[in-house]
Amino acid sequence: MKDNLTVVTVVGKPNIGKSTLINRICVSKDAIVHEEPMITRDRKYYKAEWNGKNFYILDTGGIDFKPDNKLSLKILLQSKKAIDEADIIIFLVNLREPLSGLDQDISAMLRKIHKQIIFAGNKWDTEKGSYFTEDYLGLGLGYPVKISAMHGIGIGDLLDEVVQNLSFKSEENKEINEEDIADITILGKPNAGKSTLFNTLINEERVIVDEKEGTTRDTIDSILEFKDKKYRFIDTAGLKKDKVVEEDLEYYSKLRTVRAIKKSDVALVLVDSTNEISRQDINIVDTCLKSGTSVIVIFSKIDIASREEIENNIKQLEKKLSFAEYIPFLKVSAVTKKGIAGIFKYLELVLAERRKTVNENKLMAVFSKKDQSSFIYSDGKKYKLKFIRQAGSNPPYFIVFSNMDISKKTNIKNFIQKTLRENYDFTGTPIAFKYKY
């Protein structure tokens, strides 16, 4: 668990409104909501607060005791793990539908675990609606708290019951300085091995791994401490090549992934060693750099790729990433754990490079010396850098004063960046500039 907060798990059959309830409680749209069942697949934690009390609310996939495929079985197992982690359980039913055998089976399972259960009836949209409330008395849980997750009806009553029924754990150590935690997003095309790596890094099966493309639909995060350093690792949905027409579910999954990139310090971009380098691999790296996110490229699945495949892919990627030669490459197998230690080594290196600051006098000395040996002309006029200073870090940001407008002069901008990198590296990290004259 991330810290010492209480866990509230929401359970129920598929397509019952669990993710909509999560979004309502957290006042967000972080949980994916869709009419297609089984969209939520992994255990995902959301921090919530009510009347001054903080807790985690845990979203789960819909429970189905008769899974008809391997993926449905894995979703069921993830839901059971979420129930095991819970201090209190919100059992959600649909009051617009009669009591079902699946509702009865879930209720019977919950009674056996001897945990505090709050019974809630969703989709109670108006008092005049046609509901099956009386049906659910047969579960022996009393009358459900009537709510509408969609319209926000009864949510306060539900949360009042949550905080009244919980014996909150000691919160002395719950506060974590978010600035001390680096956000690390795991990216790549579908089926590149992202979820396998995520599970290996956090040493827990938080994310469902399946050979079927597109298994991960949402971003899943977990905080990990390694050698007294904290990292928040974020697993994401695979980024496919842009299409003219996208399914709305695919669109919103991608939107969440892009949002995660923008919030991240470093992206671990996985490249499948068993496949040739594609344009999409380059696009993912480019998206990160344009978002100000540092990049480490990881060649995954080296346990099943041949040495020739790996070396050919490295050469291909070096050629195609010639515009970003400062990005480090690693070779990793999440299955055998080969190369995993190297990830943390390079994370610390790249994070230090993001936070690096350079003294103004030293910067000017570097460029003054360069000016004595390098001459650049534009439209017959010699370029001269008048002044340069670092205006920010994480990622590094520089203001450049020149004797001409260079905002559209690629050769001069490349010269400035190359000089910076020759002297200060900024490994894996994009540099931002503002040009003045």
Phi, psi and omega in degrees: 000147186296315177208198191266033179271155178289148181249127175246121183253133178260124181231161178166177181285171183299147173060040184261349179106021183295314182292325176297320177296318178302312181298323180293316181294320184271359182052053182209179174234036184288324181279132181289129179242132183201149180290341177289130180290163176064031177285315175284124186236327184252166174282125180229130182265138173231135179277133181228162180215139175212126180051043176082001179256128178260142178203165173263137172248131191248118178277147181224162172285157178298136182278130176223114184280356178234063182298136183261004176205171185296323181295317179298323178296318179295323177297318178299316180296321177296321179296320179294322176296322179296322178293320178298324182284341190288144167269330177214150185236131169262114179264114187255133175232168180256109183290348179274356179239149177296159175303132182249166177297326179293320175302317181295319180295319179296317179300317180297320179295317183293324180295333183283343186266352173057050173239158179297126181242131171252122185266123183231136178253116184269167176069026174273082192276328177215156179293338183269002182290167177264113186233164180246038185305315183298329179304320189282353175295337180295347179281347179076020180253006182080191178286137178285153169291120185276123182223162166231105179296326181294317186256358177080014181281130174076004183295320178299318178298319179296314182291327175301318181291324178300306185288334178285331184266355182261136167267100186292138178293164175301130183255019183301322185251018187286332185287126176241129177289106185300332180292340180275353184253120177277135178269119183242113181261135178261120187234168177154173176291165176305139175067029178273353179103019184296311183292324177297317178295317179303311180298322179294317182296318182269359178057043180201147178271078179275331188243136179290129179248127182211149181289346178289130181296141174082022181297316178280123181253338187235171173270131181239133182233156178205138179269132182233138175253128180223117181051051176067012175246139180257138178228141171256108178271136183235117174273145185227164173290147179297139179268113179270166175299137181302138178238156178296318179238126179238145170299143183299325179296316179296322180297312183289330174297316179295321180300318179293323178295315179296321177298320179296321179300314184294334180272350190271154172276314183226141174249128170268105183266112182274132175241123182291114183294342183273354180240156177290153177296134182243168178298328181293326175302316180292320180300321181295314177300315182298320178300318179297311183298320179292338178271000181081017182263132177290157187228136165236123178272130179243118173278109186268169175062035181289348178286339181244356178266149177282159179300323181295317179300315182297311183294322178295319180292323178297315179297318179299314184291322176302320180292316184283341177255031180299337178283351182219059183293349182279358182276127178279151177248143174229151175248124189220146167238113179290334181286311181269352181069014176291128178088355183297318180300327179295331179299313182292324178299313182285331175300314180295321178298309184292321178298321177295322179294323178297324186267359184296139173237145184242131179299137184299318181297320178293322178299312181297323179297319179299313184284331175295317178296319180295323183294335181285339183243349183238135180234125178236130179244147175221120182054039177080002182248135180286131178283137176223126175277119182277319184198144176219136176214153178274124183259351181185171177221173178057059002272166181296142185221127185236144173252128184242124176256128184229176178270007178202166177282115182248011185300336180244013181256092186301320184297321180287320179296320177295323178298317181294314181294319180299320179296317178300313184290326177299329184258333186229003174066285190054052183307130175071002193241130175288150178245133178259147181227151167233128186253132177229157178208000000 
